[in-house]
mmCIF file of C-alpha atoms and ligand atoms in Angstrom:
data_model
loop_
_atom_site.group_PDB
_atom_site.id
_atom_site.type_symbol
_atom_site.label_atom_id
_atom_site.label_comp_id
_atom_site.label_asym_id
_atom_site.label_seq_id
_atom_site.Cartn_x
_atom_site.Cartn_y
_atom_site.Cartn_z
ATOM 1 C CA MET Y 1 -15.789 4.120 6.600
ATOM 2 C CA ARG Y 2 -14.916 7.318 8.441
ATOM 3 C CA ILE Y 3 -12.419 9.708 6.801
ATOM 4 C CA THR Y 4 -11.221 12.377 9.180
ATOM 5 C CA ASP Y 5 -7.700 13.505 8.691
ATOM 6 C CA ILE Y 6 -4.091 12.372 7.881
ATOM 7 C CA LYS Y 7 -3.836 10.407 11.107
ATOM 8 C CA GLY Y 8 -7.172 8.597 10.662
ATOM 9 C CA ARG Y 9 -7.149 4.817 10.762
ATOM 10 C CA TRP Y 10 -9.377 1.996 9.658
ATOM 11 C CA GLN Y 11 -9.763 -1.377 11.476
ATOM 12 C CA LEU Y 12 -8.490 -4.588 9.848
ATOM 13 C CA ALA Y 13 -10.435 -7.763 10.395
ATOM 14 C CA THR Y 14 -8.484 -8.633 13.531
ATOM 15 C CA GLY Y 15 -9.114 -5.200 15.117
ATOM 16 C CA VAL Y 16 -5.485 -3.689 14.266
ATOM 17 C CA GLU Y 17 -5.837 -0.180 13.213
ATOM 18 C CA MET Y 18 -4.033 0.791 9.940
ATOM 19 C CA PRO Y 19 -3.661 4.535 8.850
ATOM 20 C CA TYR Y 20 -5.683 4.821 5.488
ATOM 21 C CA LEU Y 21 -3.023 7.204 3.985
ATOM 22 C CA GLY Y 22 0.631 6.464 3.930
ATOM 23 C CA LEU Y 23 3.834 7.347 2.218
ATOM 24 C CA GLY Y 24 5.149 5.001 -0.538
ATOM 25 C CA VAL Y 25 8.878 4.788 -0.934
ATOM 26 C CA TRP Y 26 9.616 2.619 -3.864
ATOM 27 C CA GLN Y 27 12.401 4.424 -5.951
ATOM 28 C CA THR Y 28 13.255 6.693 -3.090
ATOM 29 C CA LYS Y 29 16.889 6.413 -2.555
ATOM 30 C CA ASN Y 30 18.394 4.908 0.439
ATOM 31 C CA GLY Y 31 20.326 7.623 2.465
ATOM 32 C CA GLU Y 32 19.351 11.244 2.683
ATOM 33 C CA GLU Y 33 16.627 11.126 0.091
ATOM 34 C CA VAL Y 34 14.500 8.483 1.935
ATOM 35 C CA VAL Y 35 15.506 9.840 5.403
ATOM 36 C CA HIS Y 36 14.237 13.329 4.450
ATOM 37 C CA ALA Y 37 11.012 12.054 2.732
ATOM 38 C CA VAL Y 38 10.054 9.984 5.958
ATOM 39 C CA LYS Y 39 10.943 12.771 8.263
ATOM 40 C CA TRP Y 40 8.956 15.344 6.218
ATOM 41 C CA ALA Y 41 6.037 12.991 6.050
ATOM 42 C CA ILE Y 42 5.937 12.325 9.772
ATOM 43 C CA GLU Y 43 6.243 16.080 10.455
ATOM 44 C CA LEU Y 44 3.356 16.644 8.192
ATOM 45 C CA GLY Y 45 1.190 14.140 10.086
ATOM 46 C CA TYR Y 46 1.634 10.867 8.124
ATOM 47 C CA ARG Y 47 1.808 7.877 10.392
ATOM 48 C CA HIS Y 48 2.230 5.045 7.930
ATOM 49 C CA ILE Y 49 5.246 4.218 5.702
ATOM 50 C CA ASP Y 50 5.312 1.507 2.941
ATOM 51 C CA THR Y 51 8.595 -0.059 2.155
ATOM 52 C CA ALA Y 52 9.852 -3.507 1.021
ATOM 53 C CA ALA Y 53 13.145 -5.422 1.180
ATOM 54 C CA ILE Y 54 13.598 -5.009 -2.498
ATOM 55 C CA TYR Y 55 13.372 -1.257 -2.322
ATOM 56 C CA GLN Y 56 16.838 -1.300 -0.542
ATOM 57 C CA ASN Y 57 16.001 1.683 1.678
ATOM 58 C CA GLU Y 58 14.770 0.159 4.774
ATOM 59 C CA ILE Y 59 17.863 1.416 6.638
ATOM 60 C CA GLY Y 60 16.935 4.963 5.529
ATOM 61 C CA VAL Y 61 13.257 4.389 6.412
ATOM 62 C CA GLY Y 62 14.422 3.310 9.939
ATOM 63 C CA ARG Y 63 16.684 6.309 10.295
ATOM 64 C CA GLY Y 64 13.862 8.612 9.123
ATOM 65 C CA ILE Y 65 11.391 7.240 11.854
ATOM 66 C CA ASN Y 66 13.956 7.311 14.512
ATOM 67 C CA GLU Y 67 15.032 10.893 13.842
ATOM 68 C CA SER Y 68 11.428 12.167 13.530
ATOM 69 C CA GLY Y 69 11.102 12.290 17.237
ATOM 70 C CA VAL Y 70 7.691 10.473 16.991
ATOM 71 C CA ASP Y 71 7.354 7.341 19.011
ATOM 72 C CA ARG Y 72 7.922 4.074 17.037
ATOM 73 C CA SER Y 73 4.716 2.912 18.347
ATOM 74 C CA ASP Y 74 2.738 5.690 16.635
ATOM 75 C CA ILE Y 75 4.083 4.712 13.221
ATOM 76 C CA PHE Y 76 2.712 1.979 11.109
ATOM 77 C CA ILE Y 77 5.519 0.334 9.082
ATOM 78 C CA THR Y 78 4.916 -2.161 6.254
ATOM 79 C CA SER Y 79 7.489 -4.233 4.649
ATOM 80 C CA LYS Y 80 7.418 -7.101 2.148
ATOM 81 C CA VAL Y 81 9.242 -10.380 1.715
ATOM 82 C CA TRP Y 82 10.942 -10.417 -1.812
ATOM 83 C CA ASN Y 83 10.301 -13.185 -4.286
ATOM 84 C CA SER Y 84 13.831 -14.758 -4.077
ATOM 85 C CA ASP Y 85 13.390 -15.118 -0.257
ATOM 86 C CA GLN Y 86 9.982 -16.959 -0.450
ATOM 87 C CA GLY Y 87 9.774 -20.270 1.326
ATOM 88 C CA TYR Y 88 9.392 -20.957 4.999
ATOM 89 C CA ASP Y 89 12.980 -20.700 6.468
ATOM 90 C CA SER Y 90 14.210 -18.087 4.044
ATOM 91 C CA THR Y 91 11.014 -15.906 4.840
ATOM 92 C CA LEU Y 92 11.839 -15.985 8.533
ATOM 93 C CA LYS Y 93 15.381 -14.996 7.789
ATOM 94 C CA ALA Y 94 14.210 -12.142 5.544
ATOM 95 C CA PHE Y 95 11.953 -10.924 8.228
ATOM 96 C CA ASP Y 96 14.741 -10.713 10.688
ATOM 97 C CA SER Y 97 16.845 -8.873 8.081
ATOM 98 C CA SER Y 98 14.125 -6.338 7.411
ATOM 99 C CA LEU Y 99 13.677 -5.674 11.221
ATOM 100 C CA LYS Y 100 17.471 -5.151 11.685
ATOM 101 C CA LYS Y 101 17.636 -2.700 8.819
ATOM 102 C CA LEU Y 102 14.565 -0.854 10.080
ATOM 103 C CA GLY Y 103 16.052 -0.704 13.514
ATOM 104 C CA THR Y 104 12.819 -2.150 15.113
ATOM 105 C CA ASP Y 105 11.819 -5.310 16.900
ATOM 106 C CA TYR Y 106 8.391 -5.654 15.292
ATOM 107 C CA LEU Y 107 6.530 -4.743 11.952
ATOM 108 C CA ASP Y 108 2.926 -3.414 11.799
ATOM 109 C CA LEU Y 109 2.235 -5.263 8.516
ATOM 110 C CA TYR Y 110 4.324 -7.827 6.535
ATOM 111 C CA LEU Y 111 3.316 -8.714 3.035
ATOM 112 C CA ILE Y 112 4.116 -11.383 0.520
ATOM 113 C CA HIS Y 113 5.257 -9.160 -2.271
ATOM 114 C CA TRP Y 114 4.131 -11.305 -5.311
ATOM 115 C CA PRO Y 115 2.377 -14.616 -5.569
ATOM 116 C CA VAL Y 116 5.448 -16.757 -6.609
ATOM 117 C CA ALA Y 117 4.078 -20.092 -7.860
ATOM 118 C CA GLY Y 118 4.928 -23.113 -5.685
ATOM 119 C CA LYS Y 119 6.335 -20.934 -2.970
ATOM 120 C CA TYR Y 120 3.584 -18.619 -1.539
ATOM 121 C CA ARG Y 121 1.912 -21.226 0.541
ATOM 122 C CA ASP Y 122 5.039 -21.877 2.482
ATOM 123 C CA THR Y 123 5.689 -18.226 2.717
ATOM 124 C CA TRP Y 124 2.370 -17.748 4.210
ATOM 125 C CA LYS Y 125 2.921 -20.468 6.812
ATOM 126 C CA ALA Y 126 6.138 -18.379 7.895
ATOM 127 C CA LEU Y 127 3.924 -15.110 8.177
ATOM 128 C CA GLU Y 128 1.369 -16.998 10.229
ATOM 129 C CA TYR Y 129 4.074 -18.177 12.574
ATOM 130 C CA LEU Y 130 5.533 -14.660 12.879
ATOM 131 C CA TYR Y 131 2.060 -13.337 13.653
ATOM 132 C CA LYS Y 132 1.356 -15.948 16.244
ATOM 133 C CA GLU Y 133 4.659 -15.249 17.832
ATOM 134 C CA LYS Y 134 3.441 -11.617 17.927
ATOM 135 C CA ARG Y 135 6.492 -10.311 15.925
ATOM 136 C CA VAL Y 136 4.154 -8.620 13.439
ATOM 137 C CA LYS Y 137 0.724 -6.867 14.120
ATOM 138 C CA ALA Y 138 -0.863 -7.964 10.785
ATOM 139 C CA ILE Y 139 0.060 -10.159 7.818
ATOM 140 C CA GLY Y 140 -1.214 -9.932 4.205
ATOM 141 C CA VAL Y 141 -0.463 -10.335 0.591
ATOM 142 C CA SER Y 142 0.309 -8.219 -2.436
ATOM 143 C CA ASN Y 143 -0.558 -8.665 -6.226
ATOM 144 C CA PHE Y 144 -2.773 -11.840 -5.361
ATOM 145 C CA LEU Y 145 -5.584 -12.108 -7.811
ATOM 146 C CA LYS Y 146 -8.795 -13.952 -7.022
ATOM 147 C CA HIS Y 147 -7.402 -17.328 -8.067
ATOM 148 C CA HIS Y 148 -4.340 -16.965 -5.999
ATOM 149 C CA LEU Y 149 -6.364 -15.963 -2.974
ATOM 150 C CA GLU Y 150 -8.802 -18.953 -3.364
ATOM 151 C CA ASP Y 151 -5.864 -21.200 -3.628
ATOM 152 C CA LEU Y 152 -4.230 -19.826 -0.527
ATOM 153 C CA LEU Y 153 -7.484 -19.790 1.473
ATOM 154 C CA SER Y 154 -7.924 -23.354 0.957
ATOM 155 C CA ASP Y 155 -5.072 -24.010 3.386
ATOM 156 C CA VAL Y 156 -4.676 -21.225 5.897
ATOM 157 C CA ASP Y 157 -5.113 -20.761 9.692
ATOM 158 C CA ILE Y 158 -5.174 -17.000 9.327
ATOM 159 C CA VAL Y 159 -6.887 -15.072 6.543
ATOM 160 C CA PRO Y 160 -4.662 -12.316 4.979
ATOM 161 C CA MET Y 161 -5.853 -9.023 6.532
ATOM 162 C CA VAL Y 162 -4.585 -7.029 3.474
ATOM 163 C CA ASN Y 163 -4.140 -7.287 -0.230
ATOM 164 C CA GLN Y 164 -1.998 -4.523 -1.773
ATOM 165 C CA LEU Y 165 -2.623 -4.131 -5.525
ATOM 166 C CA GLU Y 166 -2.146 -1.780 -8.408
ATOM 167 C CA PHE Y 167 -5.228 0.407 -8.202
ATOM 168 C CA HIS Y 168 -6.261 3.548 -10.161
ATOM 169 C CA PRO Y 169 -8.890 4.726 -12.478
ATOM 170 C CA TYR Y 170 -7.685 2.557 -15.414
ATOM 171 C CA LEU Y 171 -7.611 -0.514 -13.195
ATOM 172 C CA LEU Y 172 -10.489 -1.091 -10.811
ATOM 173 C CA GLN Y 173 -10.797 -4.956 -10.801
ATOM 174 C CA GLN Y 174 -14.168 -4.663 -9.260
ATOM 175 C CA GLN Y 175 -14.619 -8.487 -8.926
ATOM 176 C CA LEU Y 176 -11.409 -8.678 -7.070
ATOM 177 C CA GLN Y 177 -12.328 -5.752 -4.687
ATOM 178 C CA ASP Y 178 -15.671 -7.541 -3.952
ATOM 179 C CA PHE Y 179 -13.957 -10.815 -3.261
ATOM 180 C CA CYS Y 180 -11.578 -9.160 -0.860
ATOM 181 C CA LYS Y 181 -14.398 -7.403 0.825
ATOM 182 C CA SER Y 182 -16.420 -10.490 1.297
ATOM 183 C CA HIS Y 183 -13.454 -12.177 3.120
ATOM 184 C CA GLN Y 184 -12.663 -8.987 5.103
ATOM 185 C CA ILE Y 185 -9.414 -8.514 3.265
ATOM 186 C CA GLN Y 186 -8.684 -4.864 3.175
ATOM 187 C CA TYR Y 187 -7.869 -3.465 -0.256
ATOM 188 C CA GLU Y 188 -4.758 -1.301 -0.482
ATOM 189 C CA ALA Y 189 -3.677 0.625 -3.614
ATOM 190 C CA TRP Y 190 -0.155 0.826 -5.118
ATOM 191 C CA SER Y 191 0.690 3.206 -7.872
ATOM 192 C CA PRO Y 192 -2.607 5.255 -7.062
ATOM 193 C CA LEU Y 193 -1.257 8.076 -9.331
ATOM 194 C CA MET Y 194 -0.361 5.665 -12.192
ATOM 195 C CA GLN Y 195 3.219 6.646 -11.508
ATOM 196 C CA GLY Y 196 2.378 10.189 -12.802
ATOM 197 C CA LYS Y 197 0.541 9.012 -15.872
ATOM 198 C CA ALA Y 198 -2.859 10.090 -14.291
ATOM 199 C CA PHE Y 199 -2.037 13.645 -14.557
ATOM 200 C CA ASP Y 200 -2.472 13.558 -18.381
ATOM 201 C CA ILE Y 201 -5.969 12.266 -18.292
ATOM 202 C CA GLU Y 202 -8.298 15.066 -19.343
ATOM 203 C CA GLU Y 203 -11.336 13.874 -17.585
ATOM 204 C CA LEU Y 204 -9.507 13.750 -14.256
ATOM 205 C CA GLN Y 205 -8.066 17.236 -14.802
ATOM 206 C CA ARG Y 206 -11.623 18.565 -15.404
ATOM 207 C CA ILE Y 207 -13.042 16.945 -12.260
ATOM 208 C CA ALA Y 208 -10.077 18.027 -10.116
ATOM 209 C CA GLN Y 209 -10.516 21.588 -11.362
ATOM 210 C CA ALA Y 210 -14.046 21.713 -10.219
ATOM 211 C CA TYR Y 211 -12.912 21.029 -6.603
ATOM 212 C CA ASP Y 212 -9.821 23.301 -6.978
ATOM 213 C CA LYS Y 213 -7.732 20.372 -6.338
ATOM 214 C CA SER Y 214 -4.739 18.648 -8.189
ATOM 215 C CA VAL Y 215 -5.412 15.379 -9.955
ATOM 216 C CA ALA Y 216 -3.139 13.838 -7.383
ATOM 217 C CA GLN Y 217 -5.356 15.033 -4.574
ATOM 218 C CA LEU Y 218 -8.439 13.990 -6.413
ATOM 219 C CA LEU Y 219 -7.231 10.448 -6.847
ATOM 220 C CA ILE Y 220 -6.074 10.065 -3.375
ATOM 221 C CA ARG Y 221 -9.527 11.186 -2.100
ATOM 222 C CA TRP Y 222 -11.187 8.855 -4.521
ATOM 223 C CA ASN Y 223 -9.193 5.934 -3.096
ATOM 224 C CA LEU Y 224 -10.271 6.855 0.459
ATOM 225 C CA GLN Y 225 -14.019 7.436 -0.574
ATOM 226 C CA LYS Y 226 -13.948 3.921 -2.064
ATOM 227 C CA GLY Y 227 -12.600 2.404 1.214
ATOM 228 C CA VAL Y 228 -9.270 1.694 -0.129
ATOM 229 C CA ILE Y 229 -5.966 2.281 1.745
ATOM 230 C CA THR Y 230 -3.545 4.308 -0.333
ATOM 231 C CA ILE Y 231 0.318 4.932 -0.332
ATOM 232 C CA PRO Y 232 1.284 7.664 -2.924
ATOM 233 C CA LYS Y 233 4.914 8.055 -3.415
ATOM 234 C CA SER Y 234 6.784 11.325 -3.287
ATOM 235 C CA SER Y 235 10.181 12.373 -2.299
ATOM 236 C CA ASN Y 236 9.446 16.053 -2.640
ATOM 237 C CA ARG Y 237 8.340 17.994 0.430
ATOM 238 C CA ASP Y 238 5.641 20.057 -1.211
ATOM 239 C CA ARG Y 239 4.195 17.134 -3.017
ATOM 240 C CA ILE Y 240 4.271 15.042 0.239
ATOM 241 C CA ALA Y 241 2.169 17.807 1.872
ATOM 242 C CA GLN Y 242 -0.058 18.265 -1.071
ATOM 243 C CA ASN Y 243 -0.964 14.555 -1.098
ATOM 244 C CA ALA Y 244 -2.003 14.860 2.597
ATOM 245 C CA ASP Y 245 -4.225 17.902 1.983
ATOM 246 C CA VAL Y 246 -7.277 15.868 0.948
ATOM 247 C CA PHE Y 247 -9.489 16.307 3.998
ATOM 248 C CA ASP Y 248 -11.283 19.463 3.186
ATOM 249 C CA PHE Y 249 -13.440 18.368 0.302
ATOM 250 C CA MET Y 250 -15.632 15.475 -0.712
ATOM 251 C CA ILE Y 251 -16.176 14.038 -4.219
ATOM 252 C CA SER Y 252 -19.736 13.717 -5.186
ATOM 253 C CA ASP Y 253 -21.314 10.277 -6.069
ATOM 254 C CA GLU Y 254 -21.675 11.508 -9.746
ATOM 255 C CA ASP Y 255 -17.969 12.457 -9.928
ATOM 256 C CA MET Y 256 -16.988 9.189 -8.145
ATOM 257 C CA LYS Y 257 -18.870 7.385 -10.886
ATOM 258 C CA ARG Y 258 -17.274 9.492 -13.611
ATOM 259 C CA ILE Y 259 -13.776 8.361 -12.353
ATOM 260 C CA ASP Y 260 -14.953 4.821 -11.967
ATOM 261 C CA ALA Y 261 -16.109 4.925 -15.670
ATOM 262 C CA LEU Y 262 -12.497 5.464 -16.945
ATOM 263 C CA ASP Y 263 -11.664 1.747 -16.068
ATOM 264 C CA ARG Y 264 -9.940 -0.099 -18.845
ATOM 265 C CA ASN Y 265 -8.405 -2.979 -17.117
ATOM 266 C CA GLU Y 266 -5.002 -1.509 -17.975
ATOM 267 C CA ARG Y 267 -1.828 -1.615 -16.003
ATOM 268 C CA VAL Y 268 1.112 0.531 -15.435
ATOM 269 C CA GLY Y 269 2.898 -2.195 -13.626
ATOM 270 C CA PRO Y 270 3.449 -6.008 -14.102
ATOM 271 C CA ASP Y 271 0.746 -8.517 -14.268
ATOM 272 C CA PRO Y 272 0.477 -10.884 -11.268
ATOM 273 C CA ASP Y 273 -0.270 -13.716 -13.740
ATOM 274 C CA ASN Y 274 2.673 -13.111 -15.956
ATOM 275 C CA PHE Y 275 5.704 -11.820 -14.187
ATOM 276 C CA ASP Y 276 9.128 -13.199 -14.497
ATOM 277 C CA PHE Y 277 11.014 -11.891 -11.426
HETATM 278 P P1 NDP Z 1 2.481 6.641 -7.612
HETATM 279 O O1 NDP Z 1 1.346 6.207 -8.346
HETATM 280 O O2 NDP Z 1 2.386 6.795 -6.054
HETATM 281 O O3 NDP Z 1 3.247 7.834 -8.243
HETATM 282 C C1 NDP Z 1 4.500 8.344 -7.814
HETATM 283 C C2 NDP Z 1 4.963 9.374 -8.843
HETATM 284 O O4 NDP Z 1 4.143 10.557 -8.796
HETATM 285 C C3 NDP Z 1 6.405 9.774 -8.670
HETATM 286 O O5 NDP Z 1 6.965 10.107 -9.798
HETATM 287 C C4 NDP Z 1 6.168 11.182 -7.850
HETATM 288 O O6 NDP Z 1 7.272 12.003 -8.007
HETATM 289 C C5 NDP Z 1 4.859 11.616 -8.509
HETATM 290 N N1 NDP Z 1 4.022 12.423 -7.611
HETATM 291 C C6 NDP Z 1 3.607 12.115 -6.225
HETATM 292 N N2 NDP Z 1 2.742 12.966 -5.907
HETATM 293 C C7 NDP Z 1 2.702 13.998 -6.777
HETATM 294 C C8 NDP Z 1 1.887 15.273 -6.895
HETATM 295 N N3 NDP Z 1 1.148 15.535 -5.884
HETATM 296 N N4 NDP Z 1 2.050 15.958 -8.114
HETATM 297 C C9 NDP Z 1 2.782 15.496 -8.977
HETATM 298 N N5 NDP Z 1 3.528 14.334 -8.995
HETATM 299 C C10 NDP Z 1 3.440 13.684 -8.014
HETATM 300 O O7 NDP Z 1 3.565 5.392 -7.751
HETATM 301 P P2 NDP Z 1 4.342 4.277 -7.042
HETATM 302 O O8 NDP Z 1 4.555 3.257 -8.064
HETATM 303 O O9 NDP Z 1 5.513 4.692 -6.281
HETATM 304 O O10 NDP Z 1 3.235 3.716 -5.998
HETATM 305 C C11 NDP Z 1 3.145 4.078 -4.619
HETATM 306 C C12 NDP Z 1 3.732 3.169 -3.787
HETATM 307 O O11 NDP Z 1 3.166 1.885 -3.702
HETATM 308 C C13 NDP Z 1 5.238 2.722 -3.942
HETATM 309 O O12 NDP Z 1 6.201 3.845 -3.579
HETATM 310 C C14 NDP Z 1 5.339 1.555 -3.009
HETATM 311 O O13 NDP Z 1 5.398 1.857 -1.691
HETATM 312 C C15 NDP Z 1 4.131 0.836 -3.459
HETATM 313 N N6 NDP Z 1 4.137 -0.153 -4.497
HETATM 314 C C16 NDP Z 1 4.049 -1.415 -4.288
HETATM 315 C C17 NDP Z 1 4.076 -2.359 -5.320
HETATM 316 C C18 NDP Z 1 3.712 -3.771 -5.067
HETATM 317 O O14 NDP Z 1 3.978 -4.672 -5.777
HETATM 318 N N7 NDP Z 1 3.255 -4.128 -3.829
HETATM 319 C C19 NDP Z 1 4.290 -1.934 -6.625
HETATM 320 C C20 NDP Z 1 4.580 -0.510 -6.822
HETATM 321 C C21 NDP Z 1 4.379 0.389 -5.750
HETATM 322 P P3 NDP Z 1 8.041 12.841 -6.813
HETATM 323 O O15 NDP Z 1 8.686 11.794 -5.931
HETATM 324 O O16 NDP Z 1 9.013 13.589 -7.595
HETATM 325 O O17 NDP Z 1 6.967 13.776 -6.228
#
């Protein structure tokens, strides 16, 4: 997969192009904080923002995009249907509410946020409807493990185009990656910096130093070289800039393997097989 610059995109199975580096905004406060973060990111060349209804900052994300001066059509916006809104009709309502808050008339990507048992199949039918009606350019899932995907795939018209999952050196889930690849489901990383915990890992510090890069930059580049779309979160201008400065170096195969070898099947977030929200 070609990695060029911050505006670079990869093609999803359907041909839609998705920027491989985006800005995550979980825990970025609605209002000035998220408006600034989004505007700074766009000014720095980011063209992809990852939000969700549950982050309660879609209004600010929409304002930031609107005030950025860049055309809506050049920005890739992802949002997600929250667990309590799952089901066919309630998902359609939730989608309309997200659009209204974001101040747009379509989404680039809409995801099922978590695989809520007994609900996600109906939710998926609603996403398929929205896709067929051309109200969203791509649809996908988040936090779906192999067995959730197998169950969903047994009854779909449209295969999810993306699966957004926790992904970092302590959690590779190689079999799940392989499964997604074999179905042309693009893997996307959440918490790529382990919510900050990655910065304390000595092996990562050593490798990053050798490239004269920060651990954050090393991990973002590692994601891209693995073909994984990534959405590091920051609400600080300098760190948003730093996280996009990953296109002037390449991690060697040997160092890629060293980073892979840190895998411990350890999470910083909830387990999709055992969540209660
Ligand atoms: P990340 O792994 O992106 O880490 C974010 C943390 O790292 C923040 O505390 C941020 O602080 C800090 N940080 C960012 N860049 C740097 C840097 N260069 N140097 C030092 N510190 C840095 O965590 P997230 O959990 O936020 O994951 C990213 C995104 O993934 C989310 O924002 C959200 O969009 C998505 N997500 C999706 C989930 C899902 O279930 N689908 C679950 C969780 C996240 P600061 O802001 O102060 O810079």
